[in-house]
PDB file of C-alpha atoms and ligand atoms in Angstrom:
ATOM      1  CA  UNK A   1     -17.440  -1.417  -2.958  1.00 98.00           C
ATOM      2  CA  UNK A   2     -15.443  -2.332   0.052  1.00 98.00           C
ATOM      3  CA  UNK A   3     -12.047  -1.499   0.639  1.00 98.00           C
ATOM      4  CA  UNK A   4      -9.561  -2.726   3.189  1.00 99.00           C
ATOM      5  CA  UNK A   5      -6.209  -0.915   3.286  1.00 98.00           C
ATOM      6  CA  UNK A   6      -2.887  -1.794   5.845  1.00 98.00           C
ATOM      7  CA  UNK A   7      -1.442   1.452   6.832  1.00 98.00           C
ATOM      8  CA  UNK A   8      -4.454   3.586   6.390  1.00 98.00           C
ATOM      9  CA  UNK A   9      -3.287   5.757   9.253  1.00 98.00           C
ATOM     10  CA  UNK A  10      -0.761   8.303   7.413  1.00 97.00           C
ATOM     11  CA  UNK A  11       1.035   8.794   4.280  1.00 97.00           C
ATOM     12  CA  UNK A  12      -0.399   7.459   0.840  1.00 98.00           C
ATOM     13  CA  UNK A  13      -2.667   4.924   3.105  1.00 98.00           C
ATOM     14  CA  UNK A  14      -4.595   7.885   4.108  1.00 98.00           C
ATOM     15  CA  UNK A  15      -4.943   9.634   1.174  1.00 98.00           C
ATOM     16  CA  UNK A  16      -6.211   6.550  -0.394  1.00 98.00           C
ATOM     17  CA  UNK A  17      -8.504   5.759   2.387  1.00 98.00           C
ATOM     18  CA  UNK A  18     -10.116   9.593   2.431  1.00 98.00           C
ATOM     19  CA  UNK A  19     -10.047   9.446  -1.448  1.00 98.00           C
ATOM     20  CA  UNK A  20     -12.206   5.937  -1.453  1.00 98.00           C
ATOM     21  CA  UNK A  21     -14.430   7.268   1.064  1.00 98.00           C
ATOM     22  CA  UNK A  22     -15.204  10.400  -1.164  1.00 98.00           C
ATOM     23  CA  UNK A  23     -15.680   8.028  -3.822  1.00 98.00           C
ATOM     24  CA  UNK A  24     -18.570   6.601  -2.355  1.00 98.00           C
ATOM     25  CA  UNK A  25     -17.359   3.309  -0.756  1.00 98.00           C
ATOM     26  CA  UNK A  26     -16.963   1.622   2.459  1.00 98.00           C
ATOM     27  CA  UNK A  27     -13.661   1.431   3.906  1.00 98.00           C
ATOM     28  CA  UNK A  28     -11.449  -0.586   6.952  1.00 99.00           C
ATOM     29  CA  UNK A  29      -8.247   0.671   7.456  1.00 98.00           C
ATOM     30  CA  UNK A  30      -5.599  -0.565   9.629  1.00 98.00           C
ATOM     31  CA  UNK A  31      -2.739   0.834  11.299  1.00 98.00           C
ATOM     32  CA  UNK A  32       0.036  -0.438  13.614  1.00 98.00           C
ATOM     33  CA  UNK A  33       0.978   2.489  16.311  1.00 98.00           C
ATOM     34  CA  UNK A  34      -0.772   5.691  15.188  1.00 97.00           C
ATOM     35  CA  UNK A  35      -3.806   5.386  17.297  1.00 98.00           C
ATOM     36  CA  UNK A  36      -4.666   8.932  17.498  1.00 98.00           C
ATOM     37  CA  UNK A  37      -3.808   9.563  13.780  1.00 97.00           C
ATOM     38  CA  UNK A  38      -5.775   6.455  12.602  1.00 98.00           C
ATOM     39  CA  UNK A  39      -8.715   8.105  14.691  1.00 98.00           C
ATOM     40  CA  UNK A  40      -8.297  11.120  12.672  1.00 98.00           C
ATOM     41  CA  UNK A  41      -8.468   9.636   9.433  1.00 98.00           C
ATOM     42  CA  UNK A  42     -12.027   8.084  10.923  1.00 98.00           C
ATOM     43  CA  UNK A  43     -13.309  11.137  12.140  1.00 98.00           C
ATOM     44  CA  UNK A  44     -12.003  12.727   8.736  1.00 98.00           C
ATOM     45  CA  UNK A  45     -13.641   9.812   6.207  1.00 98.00           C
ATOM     46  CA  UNK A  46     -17.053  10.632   8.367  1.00 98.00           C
ATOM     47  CA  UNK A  47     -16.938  14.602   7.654  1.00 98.00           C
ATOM     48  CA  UNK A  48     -16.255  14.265   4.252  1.00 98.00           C
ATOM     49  CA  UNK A  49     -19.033  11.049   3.293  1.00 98.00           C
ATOM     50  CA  UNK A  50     -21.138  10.802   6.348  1.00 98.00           C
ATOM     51  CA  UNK A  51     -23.225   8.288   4.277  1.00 98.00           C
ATOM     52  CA  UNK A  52     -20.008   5.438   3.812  1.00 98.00           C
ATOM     53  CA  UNK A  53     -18.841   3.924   6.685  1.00 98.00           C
ATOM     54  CA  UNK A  54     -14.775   4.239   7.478  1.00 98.00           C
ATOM     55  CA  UNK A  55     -13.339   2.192  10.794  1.00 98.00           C
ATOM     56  CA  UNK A  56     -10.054   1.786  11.798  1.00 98.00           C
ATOM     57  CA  UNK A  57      -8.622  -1.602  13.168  1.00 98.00           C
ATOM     58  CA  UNK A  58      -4.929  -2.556  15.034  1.00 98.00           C
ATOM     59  CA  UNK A  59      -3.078  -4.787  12.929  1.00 98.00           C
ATOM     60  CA  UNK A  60       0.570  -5.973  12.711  1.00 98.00           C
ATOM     61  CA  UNK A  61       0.443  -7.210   9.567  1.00 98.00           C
ATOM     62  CA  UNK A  62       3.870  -9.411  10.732  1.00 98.00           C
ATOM     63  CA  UNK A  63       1.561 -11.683  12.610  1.00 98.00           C
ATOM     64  CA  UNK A  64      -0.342 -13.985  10.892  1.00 98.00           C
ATOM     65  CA  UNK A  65      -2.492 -14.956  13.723  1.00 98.00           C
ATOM     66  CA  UNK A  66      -3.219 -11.051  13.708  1.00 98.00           C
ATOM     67  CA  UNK A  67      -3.819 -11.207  10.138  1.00 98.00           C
ATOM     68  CA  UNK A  68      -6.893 -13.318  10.768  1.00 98.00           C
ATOM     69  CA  UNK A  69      -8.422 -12.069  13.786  1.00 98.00           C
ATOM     70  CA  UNK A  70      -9.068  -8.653  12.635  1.00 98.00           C
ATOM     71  CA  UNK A  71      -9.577 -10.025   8.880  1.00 98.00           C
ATOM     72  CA  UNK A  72     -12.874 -11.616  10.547  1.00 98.00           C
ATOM     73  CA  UNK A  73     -13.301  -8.608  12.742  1.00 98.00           C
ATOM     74  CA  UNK A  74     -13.841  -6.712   9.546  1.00 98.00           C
ATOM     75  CA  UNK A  75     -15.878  -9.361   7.673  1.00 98.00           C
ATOM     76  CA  UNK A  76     -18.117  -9.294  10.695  1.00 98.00           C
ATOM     77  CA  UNK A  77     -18.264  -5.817  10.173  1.00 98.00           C
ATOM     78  CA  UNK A  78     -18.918  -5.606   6.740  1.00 98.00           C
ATOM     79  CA  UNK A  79     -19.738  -8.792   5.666  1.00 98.00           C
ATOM     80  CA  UNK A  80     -17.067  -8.970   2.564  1.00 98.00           C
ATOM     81  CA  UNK A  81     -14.289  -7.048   0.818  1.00 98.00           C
ATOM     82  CA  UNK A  82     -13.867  -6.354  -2.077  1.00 98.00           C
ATOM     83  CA  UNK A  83     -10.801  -4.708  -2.863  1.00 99.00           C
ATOM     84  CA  UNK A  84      -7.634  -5.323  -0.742  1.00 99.00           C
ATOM     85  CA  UNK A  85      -4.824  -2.423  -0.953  1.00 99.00           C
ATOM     86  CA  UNK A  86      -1.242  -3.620   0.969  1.00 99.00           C
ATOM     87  CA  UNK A  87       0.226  -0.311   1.373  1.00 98.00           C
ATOM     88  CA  UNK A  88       2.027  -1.025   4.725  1.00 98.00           C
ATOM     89  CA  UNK A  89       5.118  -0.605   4.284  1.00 98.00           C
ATOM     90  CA  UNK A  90       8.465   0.664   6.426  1.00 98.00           C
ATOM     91  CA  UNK A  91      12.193   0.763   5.373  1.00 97.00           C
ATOM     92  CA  UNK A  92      15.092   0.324   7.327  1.00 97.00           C
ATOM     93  CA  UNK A  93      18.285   1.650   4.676  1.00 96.00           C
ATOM     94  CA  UNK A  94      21.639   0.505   5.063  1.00 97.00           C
ATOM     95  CA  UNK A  95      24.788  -0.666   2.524  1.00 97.00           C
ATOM     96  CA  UNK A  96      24.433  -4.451   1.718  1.00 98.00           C
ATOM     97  CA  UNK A  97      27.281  -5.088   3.957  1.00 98.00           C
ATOM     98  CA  UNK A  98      25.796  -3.177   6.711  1.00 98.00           C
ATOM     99  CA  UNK A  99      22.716  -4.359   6.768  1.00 98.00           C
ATOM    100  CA  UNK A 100      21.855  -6.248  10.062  1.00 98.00           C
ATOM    101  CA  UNK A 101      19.762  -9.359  10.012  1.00 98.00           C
ATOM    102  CA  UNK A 102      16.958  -7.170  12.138  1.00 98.00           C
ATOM    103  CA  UNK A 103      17.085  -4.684   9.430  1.00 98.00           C
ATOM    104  CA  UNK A 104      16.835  -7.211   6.830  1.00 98.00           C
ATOM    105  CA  UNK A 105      13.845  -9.302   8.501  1.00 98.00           C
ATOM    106  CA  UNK A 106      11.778  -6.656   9.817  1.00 98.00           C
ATOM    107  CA  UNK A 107      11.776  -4.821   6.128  1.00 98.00           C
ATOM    108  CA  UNK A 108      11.085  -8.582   4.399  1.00 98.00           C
ATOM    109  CA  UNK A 109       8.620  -9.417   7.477  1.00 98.00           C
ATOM    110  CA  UNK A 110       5.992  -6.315   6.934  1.00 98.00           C
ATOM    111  CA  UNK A 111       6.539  -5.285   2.953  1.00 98.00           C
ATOM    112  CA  UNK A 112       6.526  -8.946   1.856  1.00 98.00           C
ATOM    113  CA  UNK A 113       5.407 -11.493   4.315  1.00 99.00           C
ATOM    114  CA  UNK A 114       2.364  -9.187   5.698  1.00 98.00           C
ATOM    115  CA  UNK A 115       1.112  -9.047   2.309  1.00 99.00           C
ATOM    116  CA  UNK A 116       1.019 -12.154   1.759  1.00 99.00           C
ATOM    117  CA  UNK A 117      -0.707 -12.903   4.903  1.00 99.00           C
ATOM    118  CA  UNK A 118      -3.550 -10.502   3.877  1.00 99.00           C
ATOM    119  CA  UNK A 119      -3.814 -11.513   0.336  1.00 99.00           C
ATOM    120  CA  UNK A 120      -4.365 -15.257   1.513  1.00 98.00           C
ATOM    121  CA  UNK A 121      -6.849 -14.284   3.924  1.00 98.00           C
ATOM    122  CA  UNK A 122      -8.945 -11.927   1.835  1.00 98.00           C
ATOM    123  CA  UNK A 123      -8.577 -14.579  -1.038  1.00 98.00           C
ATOM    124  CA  UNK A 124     -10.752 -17.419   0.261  1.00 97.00           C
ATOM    125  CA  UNK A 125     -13.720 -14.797   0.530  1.00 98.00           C
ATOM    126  CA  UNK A 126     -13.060 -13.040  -3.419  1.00 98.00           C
ATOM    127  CA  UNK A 127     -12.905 -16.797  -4.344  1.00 98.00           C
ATOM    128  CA  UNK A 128     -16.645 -17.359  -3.022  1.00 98.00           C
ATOM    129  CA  UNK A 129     -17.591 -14.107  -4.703  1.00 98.00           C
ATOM    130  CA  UNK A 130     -16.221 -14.478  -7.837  1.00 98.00           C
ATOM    131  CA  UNK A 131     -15.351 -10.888  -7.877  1.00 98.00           C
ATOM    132  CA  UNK A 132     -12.438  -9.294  -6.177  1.00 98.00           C
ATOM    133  CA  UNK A 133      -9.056  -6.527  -6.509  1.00 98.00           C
ATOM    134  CA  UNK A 134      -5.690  -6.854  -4.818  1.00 99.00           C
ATOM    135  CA  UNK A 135      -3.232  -3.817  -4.906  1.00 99.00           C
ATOM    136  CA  UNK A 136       0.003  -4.230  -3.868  1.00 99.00           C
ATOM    137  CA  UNK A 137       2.610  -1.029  -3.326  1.00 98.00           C
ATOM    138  CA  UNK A 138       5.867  -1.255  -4.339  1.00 98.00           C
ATOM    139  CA  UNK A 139       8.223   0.893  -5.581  1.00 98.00           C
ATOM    140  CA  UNK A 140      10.432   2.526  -7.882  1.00 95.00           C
ATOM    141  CA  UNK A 141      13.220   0.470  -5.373  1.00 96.00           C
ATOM    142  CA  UNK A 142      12.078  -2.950  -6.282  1.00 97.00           C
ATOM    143  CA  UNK A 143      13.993  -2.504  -9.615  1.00 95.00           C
ATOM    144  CA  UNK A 144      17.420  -1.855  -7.384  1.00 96.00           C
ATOM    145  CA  UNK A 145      18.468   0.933  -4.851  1.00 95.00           C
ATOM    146  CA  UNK A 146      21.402   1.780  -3.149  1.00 95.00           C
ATOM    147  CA  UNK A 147      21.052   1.214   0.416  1.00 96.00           C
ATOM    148  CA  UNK A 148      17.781  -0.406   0.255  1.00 97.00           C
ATOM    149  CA  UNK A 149      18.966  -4.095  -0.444  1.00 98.00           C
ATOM    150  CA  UNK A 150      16.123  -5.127   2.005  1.00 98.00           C
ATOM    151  CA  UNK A 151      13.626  -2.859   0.720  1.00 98.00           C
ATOM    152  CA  UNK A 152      14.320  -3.936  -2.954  1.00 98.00           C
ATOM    153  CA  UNK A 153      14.198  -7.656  -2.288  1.00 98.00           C
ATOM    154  CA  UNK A 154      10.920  -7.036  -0.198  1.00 98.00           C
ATOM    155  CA  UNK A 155       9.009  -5.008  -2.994  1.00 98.00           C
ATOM    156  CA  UNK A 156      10.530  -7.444  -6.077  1.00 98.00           C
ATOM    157  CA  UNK A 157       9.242 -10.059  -4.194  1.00 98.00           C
ATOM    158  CA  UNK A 158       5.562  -8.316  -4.397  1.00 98.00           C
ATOM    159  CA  UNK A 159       5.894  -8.350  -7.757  1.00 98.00           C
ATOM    160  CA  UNK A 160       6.237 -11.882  -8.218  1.00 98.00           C
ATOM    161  CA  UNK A 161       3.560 -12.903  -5.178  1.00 99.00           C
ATOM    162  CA  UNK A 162       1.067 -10.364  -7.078  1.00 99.00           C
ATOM    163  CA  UNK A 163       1.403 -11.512 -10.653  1.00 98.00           C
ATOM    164  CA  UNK A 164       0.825 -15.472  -8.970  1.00 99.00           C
ATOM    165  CA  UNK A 165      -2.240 -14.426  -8.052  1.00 99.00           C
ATOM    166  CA  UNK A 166      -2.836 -12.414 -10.915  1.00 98.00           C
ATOM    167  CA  UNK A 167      -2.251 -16.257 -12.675  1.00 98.00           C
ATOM    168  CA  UNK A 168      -3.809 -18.239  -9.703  1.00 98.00           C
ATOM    169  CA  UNK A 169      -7.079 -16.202  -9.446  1.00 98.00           C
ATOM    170  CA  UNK A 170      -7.489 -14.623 -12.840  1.00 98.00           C
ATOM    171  CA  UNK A 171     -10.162 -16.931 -13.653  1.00 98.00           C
ATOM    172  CA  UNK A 172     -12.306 -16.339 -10.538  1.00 98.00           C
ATOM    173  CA  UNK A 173     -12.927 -12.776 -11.590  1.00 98.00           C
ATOM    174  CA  UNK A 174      -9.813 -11.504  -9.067  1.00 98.00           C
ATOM    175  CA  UNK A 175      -7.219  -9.103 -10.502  1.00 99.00           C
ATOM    176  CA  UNK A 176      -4.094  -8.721  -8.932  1.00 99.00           C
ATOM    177  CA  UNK A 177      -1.845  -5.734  -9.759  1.00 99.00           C
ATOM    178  CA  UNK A 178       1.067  -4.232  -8.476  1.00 98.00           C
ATOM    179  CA  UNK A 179       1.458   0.301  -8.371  1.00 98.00           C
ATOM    180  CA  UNK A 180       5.459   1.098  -8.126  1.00 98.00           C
ATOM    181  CA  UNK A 181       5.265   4.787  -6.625  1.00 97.00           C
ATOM    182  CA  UNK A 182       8.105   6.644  -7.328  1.00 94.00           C
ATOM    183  CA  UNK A 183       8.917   9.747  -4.746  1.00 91.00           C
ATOM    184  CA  UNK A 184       5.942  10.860  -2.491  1.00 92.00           C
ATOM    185  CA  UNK A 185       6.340  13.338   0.223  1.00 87.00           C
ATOM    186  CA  UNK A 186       5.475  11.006   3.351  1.00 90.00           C
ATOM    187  CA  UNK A 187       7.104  10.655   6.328  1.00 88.00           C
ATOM    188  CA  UNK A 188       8.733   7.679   5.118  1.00 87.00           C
ATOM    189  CA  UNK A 189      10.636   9.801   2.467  1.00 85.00           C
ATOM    190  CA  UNK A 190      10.795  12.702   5.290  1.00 82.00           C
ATOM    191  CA  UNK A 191      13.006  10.562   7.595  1.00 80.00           C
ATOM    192  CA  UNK A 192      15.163   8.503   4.898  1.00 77.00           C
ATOM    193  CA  UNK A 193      15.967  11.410   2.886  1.00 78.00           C
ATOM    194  CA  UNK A 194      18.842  13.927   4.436  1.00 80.00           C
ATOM    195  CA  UNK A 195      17.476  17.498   4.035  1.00 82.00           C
ATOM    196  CA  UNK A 196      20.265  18.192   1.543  1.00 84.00           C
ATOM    197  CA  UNK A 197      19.157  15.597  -1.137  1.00 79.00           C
ATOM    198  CA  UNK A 198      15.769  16.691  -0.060  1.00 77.00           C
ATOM    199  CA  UNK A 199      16.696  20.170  -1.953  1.00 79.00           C
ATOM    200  CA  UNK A 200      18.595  18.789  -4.487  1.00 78.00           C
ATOM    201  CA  UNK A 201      15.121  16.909  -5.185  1.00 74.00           C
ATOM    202  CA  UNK A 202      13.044  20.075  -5.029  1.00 73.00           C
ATOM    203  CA  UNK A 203      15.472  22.289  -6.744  1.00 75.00           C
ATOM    204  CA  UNK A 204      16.970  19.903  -9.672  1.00 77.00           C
ATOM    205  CA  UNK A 205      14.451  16.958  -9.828  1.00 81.00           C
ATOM    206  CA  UNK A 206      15.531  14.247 -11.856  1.00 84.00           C
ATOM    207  CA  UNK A 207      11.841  12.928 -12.096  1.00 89.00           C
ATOM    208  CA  UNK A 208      11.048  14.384 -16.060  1.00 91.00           C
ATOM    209  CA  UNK A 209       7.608  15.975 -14.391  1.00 91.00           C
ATOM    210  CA  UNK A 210      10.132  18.112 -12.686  1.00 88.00           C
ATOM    211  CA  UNK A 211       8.384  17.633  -8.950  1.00 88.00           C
ATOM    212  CA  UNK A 212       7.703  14.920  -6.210  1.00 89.00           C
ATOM    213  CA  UNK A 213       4.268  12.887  -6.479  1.00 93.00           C
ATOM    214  CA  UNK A 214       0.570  14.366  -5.435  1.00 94.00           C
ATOM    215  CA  UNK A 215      -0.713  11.452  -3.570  1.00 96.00           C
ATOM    216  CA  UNK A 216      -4.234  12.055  -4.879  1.00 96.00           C
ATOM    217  CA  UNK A 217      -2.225  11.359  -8.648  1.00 96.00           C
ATOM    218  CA  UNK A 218      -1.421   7.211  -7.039  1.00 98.00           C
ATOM    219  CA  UNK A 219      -4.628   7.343  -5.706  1.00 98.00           C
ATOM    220  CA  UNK A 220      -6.264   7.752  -8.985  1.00 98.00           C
ATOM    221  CA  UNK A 221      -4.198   4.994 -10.296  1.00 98.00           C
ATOM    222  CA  UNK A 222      -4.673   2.265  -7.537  1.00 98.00           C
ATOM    223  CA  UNK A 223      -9.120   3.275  -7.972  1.00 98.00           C
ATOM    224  CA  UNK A 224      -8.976   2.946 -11.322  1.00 98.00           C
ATOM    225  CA  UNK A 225      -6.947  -0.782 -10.798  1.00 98.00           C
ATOM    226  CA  UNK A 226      -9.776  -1.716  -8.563  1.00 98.00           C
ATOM    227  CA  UNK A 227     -13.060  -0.584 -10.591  1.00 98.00           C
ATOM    228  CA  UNK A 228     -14.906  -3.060 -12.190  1.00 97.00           C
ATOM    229  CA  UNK A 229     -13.679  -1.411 -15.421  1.00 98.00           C
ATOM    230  CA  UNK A 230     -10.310  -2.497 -15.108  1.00 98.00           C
ATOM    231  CA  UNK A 231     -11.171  -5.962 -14.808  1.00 98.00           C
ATOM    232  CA  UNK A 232      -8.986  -7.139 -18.005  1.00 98.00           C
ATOM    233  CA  UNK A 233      -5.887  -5.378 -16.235  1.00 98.00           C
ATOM    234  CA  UNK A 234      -4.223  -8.072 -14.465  1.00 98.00           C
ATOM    235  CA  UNK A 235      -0.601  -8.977 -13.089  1.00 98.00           C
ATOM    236  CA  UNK A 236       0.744  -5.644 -14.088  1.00 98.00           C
ATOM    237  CA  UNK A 237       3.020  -3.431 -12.571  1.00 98.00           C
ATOM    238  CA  UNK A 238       1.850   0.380 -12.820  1.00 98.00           C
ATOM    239  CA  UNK A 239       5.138   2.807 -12.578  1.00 97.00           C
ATOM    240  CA  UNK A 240       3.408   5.902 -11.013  1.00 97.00           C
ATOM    241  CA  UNK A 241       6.588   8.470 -10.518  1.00 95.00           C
ATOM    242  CA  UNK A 242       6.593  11.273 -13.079  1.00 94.00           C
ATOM    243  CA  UNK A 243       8.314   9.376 -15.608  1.00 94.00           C
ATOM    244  CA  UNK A 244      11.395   8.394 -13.297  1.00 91.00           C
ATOM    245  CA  UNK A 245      11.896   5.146 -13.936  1.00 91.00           C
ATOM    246  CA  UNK A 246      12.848   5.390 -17.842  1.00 89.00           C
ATOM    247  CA  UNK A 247      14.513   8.992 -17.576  1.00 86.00           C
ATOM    248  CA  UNK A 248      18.266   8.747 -17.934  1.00 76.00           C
TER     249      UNK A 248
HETATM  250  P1  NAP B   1       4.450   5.947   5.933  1.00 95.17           P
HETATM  251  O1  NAP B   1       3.962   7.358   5.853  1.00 95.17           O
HETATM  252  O2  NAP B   1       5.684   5.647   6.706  1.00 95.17           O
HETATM  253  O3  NAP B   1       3.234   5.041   6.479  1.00 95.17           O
HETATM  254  C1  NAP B   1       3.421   3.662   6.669  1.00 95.17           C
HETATM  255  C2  NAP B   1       2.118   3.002   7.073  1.00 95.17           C
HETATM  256  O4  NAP B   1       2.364   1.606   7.282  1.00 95.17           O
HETATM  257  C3  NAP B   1       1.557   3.541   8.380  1.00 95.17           C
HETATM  258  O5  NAP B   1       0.150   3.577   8.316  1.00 95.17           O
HETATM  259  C4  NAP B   1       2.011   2.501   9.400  1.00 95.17           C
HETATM  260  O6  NAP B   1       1.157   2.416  10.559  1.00 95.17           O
HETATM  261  C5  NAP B   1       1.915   1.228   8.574  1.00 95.17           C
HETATM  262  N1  NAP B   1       2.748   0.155   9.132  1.00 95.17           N
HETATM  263  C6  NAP B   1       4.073   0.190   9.436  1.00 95.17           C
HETATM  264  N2  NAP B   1       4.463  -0.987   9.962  1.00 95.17           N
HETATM  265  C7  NAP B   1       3.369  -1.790   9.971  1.00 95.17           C
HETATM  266  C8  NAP B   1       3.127  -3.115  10.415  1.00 95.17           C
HETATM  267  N3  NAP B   1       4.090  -3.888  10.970  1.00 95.17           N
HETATM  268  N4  NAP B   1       1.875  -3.625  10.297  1.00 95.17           N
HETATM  269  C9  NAP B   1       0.889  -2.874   9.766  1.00 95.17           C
HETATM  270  N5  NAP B   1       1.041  -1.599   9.359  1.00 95.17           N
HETATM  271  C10 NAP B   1       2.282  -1.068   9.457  1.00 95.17           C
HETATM  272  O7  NAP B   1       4.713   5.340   4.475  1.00 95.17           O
HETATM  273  P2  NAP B   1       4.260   5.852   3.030  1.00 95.17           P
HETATM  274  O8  NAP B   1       5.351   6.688   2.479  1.00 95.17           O
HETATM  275  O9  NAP B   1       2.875   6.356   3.060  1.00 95.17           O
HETATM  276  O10 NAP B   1       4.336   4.475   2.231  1.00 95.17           O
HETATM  277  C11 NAP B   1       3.188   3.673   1.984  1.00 95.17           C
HETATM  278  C12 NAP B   1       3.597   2.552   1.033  1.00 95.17           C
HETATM  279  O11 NAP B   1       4.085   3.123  -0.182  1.00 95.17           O
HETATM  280  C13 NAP B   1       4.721   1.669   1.572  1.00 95.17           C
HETATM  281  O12 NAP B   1       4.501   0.336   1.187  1.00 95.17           O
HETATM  282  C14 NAP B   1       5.953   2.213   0.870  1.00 95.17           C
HETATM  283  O13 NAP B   1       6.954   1.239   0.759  1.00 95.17           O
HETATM  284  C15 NAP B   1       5.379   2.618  -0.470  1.00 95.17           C
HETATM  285  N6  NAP B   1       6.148   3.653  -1.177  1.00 95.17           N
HETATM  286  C16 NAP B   1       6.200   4.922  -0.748  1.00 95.17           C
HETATM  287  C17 NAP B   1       6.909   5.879  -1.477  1.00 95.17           C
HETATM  288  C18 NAP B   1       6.969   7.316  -1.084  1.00 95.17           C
HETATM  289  O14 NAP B   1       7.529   8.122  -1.861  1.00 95.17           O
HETATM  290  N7  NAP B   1       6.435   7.713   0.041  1.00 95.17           N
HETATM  291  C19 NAP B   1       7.600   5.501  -2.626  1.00 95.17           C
HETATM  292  C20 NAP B   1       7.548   4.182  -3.035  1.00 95.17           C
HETATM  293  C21 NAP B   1       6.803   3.267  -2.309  1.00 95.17           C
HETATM  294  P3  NAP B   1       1.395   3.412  11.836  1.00 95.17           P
HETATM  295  O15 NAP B   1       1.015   4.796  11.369  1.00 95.17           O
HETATM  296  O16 NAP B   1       0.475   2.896  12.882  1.00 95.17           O
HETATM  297  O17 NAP B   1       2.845   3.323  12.183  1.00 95.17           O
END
């Protein structure tokens, strides 16, 4: 199949991206700043499947004139996608009452608005084909966080957009599903998280699997969401976080 995945340059982006290549399909993958990084992940994809083919393409996925450009870049490219995967994502903690309106609209402007800039793009194409995935990544934060009003509205609001879809497009032969990851070691959870709690996490982990998240263990989840097999799984939210979200 092919894959096209915001934020394939680092984090869980690249380990899906790597992961799908190794799984035998083709793969575009944007990313925003990390040039040399996203050239990494390129030369990395071609090492480990020579025979797929992985590029890399600048997108902001803010920009909706962006969105389009390189969304025909990579149908001219590959011809069609299959499976979408919004995993770009950035967060930008503070109190509710802190919060500036920056913080607040550049949070909302990539985790919501972005995605829904690439799922209407991609959607016109899956429509034609009568076949097609979208996987959106939240988080455990959509269901409330302290300090991440912003981030929480932004990934609620996926859930809602996603499920839509799920209802919009269900009968085209698209699935739309949402994966909530729980903690990942990334360096989005490397810069929000003060060392301290960091080895309060390692030491006393709340999470009932008593450790942070493999990436290769969402990875699993968000393939298996967009293999033909799943095709009767549709508008659901996946919790993928060690059992986190029920444990007291
Ligand atoms: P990360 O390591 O900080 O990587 C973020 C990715 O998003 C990078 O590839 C980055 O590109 C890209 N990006 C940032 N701003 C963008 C923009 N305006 N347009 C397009 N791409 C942009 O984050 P991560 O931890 O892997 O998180 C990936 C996703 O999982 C996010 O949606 C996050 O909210 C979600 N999540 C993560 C965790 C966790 O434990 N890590 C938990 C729950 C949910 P550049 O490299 O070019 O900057």
């Amino acid at each position: 199949m092919i894959y096209f995945i915001t934020g394939g340059s680092r984090g869980i982006g690249a380990g899906v991206v790597l992961d799908a290549v190794q799984r035998g399909h083709d793969v575009a993958f944007t990313y925003v700043q990390s040039e040399e990084g996203a050239a990494k992940i390129e030369e990395e994809a071609q090492r480990l499947n020579p025979s797929v083919r992985c590029k890399a393409y600048r997108l902001d996925v803010r920009k909706a004139k962006e969105v389009e450009q390189v969304g025909d870049q990579v149908l001219a490219d590959f011809d069609t996608v299959d499976v979408v995967i919004n995993n770009a994502g950035i967060s930008r903690d503070q109190t509710v009452v802190g919060m500036s309106d920056e913080e607040w609209d550049d949070v909302i402007a990539v985790n919501l608005t972005g995605t829904f800039y690439v799922c209407r793009f991609f959607l016109m194409g899956m429509v034609g084909n009568r076949f097609g995935r979208i996987i959106n990544v939240s988080s455990l934060s959509a269901y409330g966080a302290s300090g991440q009003c912003n981030y929480a509205a932004a990934k609620a609001g996926l859930h809602g957009l996603t499920q839509t879809i799920a209802k919009e497009y269900g009968r085209k032969g698209i699935t739309a599903n949402v994966v909530a990851p729980g903690f990942f070691e990334t360096d989005m959870t490397r810069d929000a998280l003060p060392e301290h709690m960091r080895q309060f996490w390692q030491k006393w982990s709340p999470v009932p699997k008593g450790r942070i998240g493999d990436i290769k263990e969402l990875s699993a989840t968000i393939h298996f969401l967009a293999s033909k097999e799943a095709a009767f799984v549709n508008g659901q939210i996946i919790n993928v976080t060690g059992g986190l979200d029920w444990s007291p």
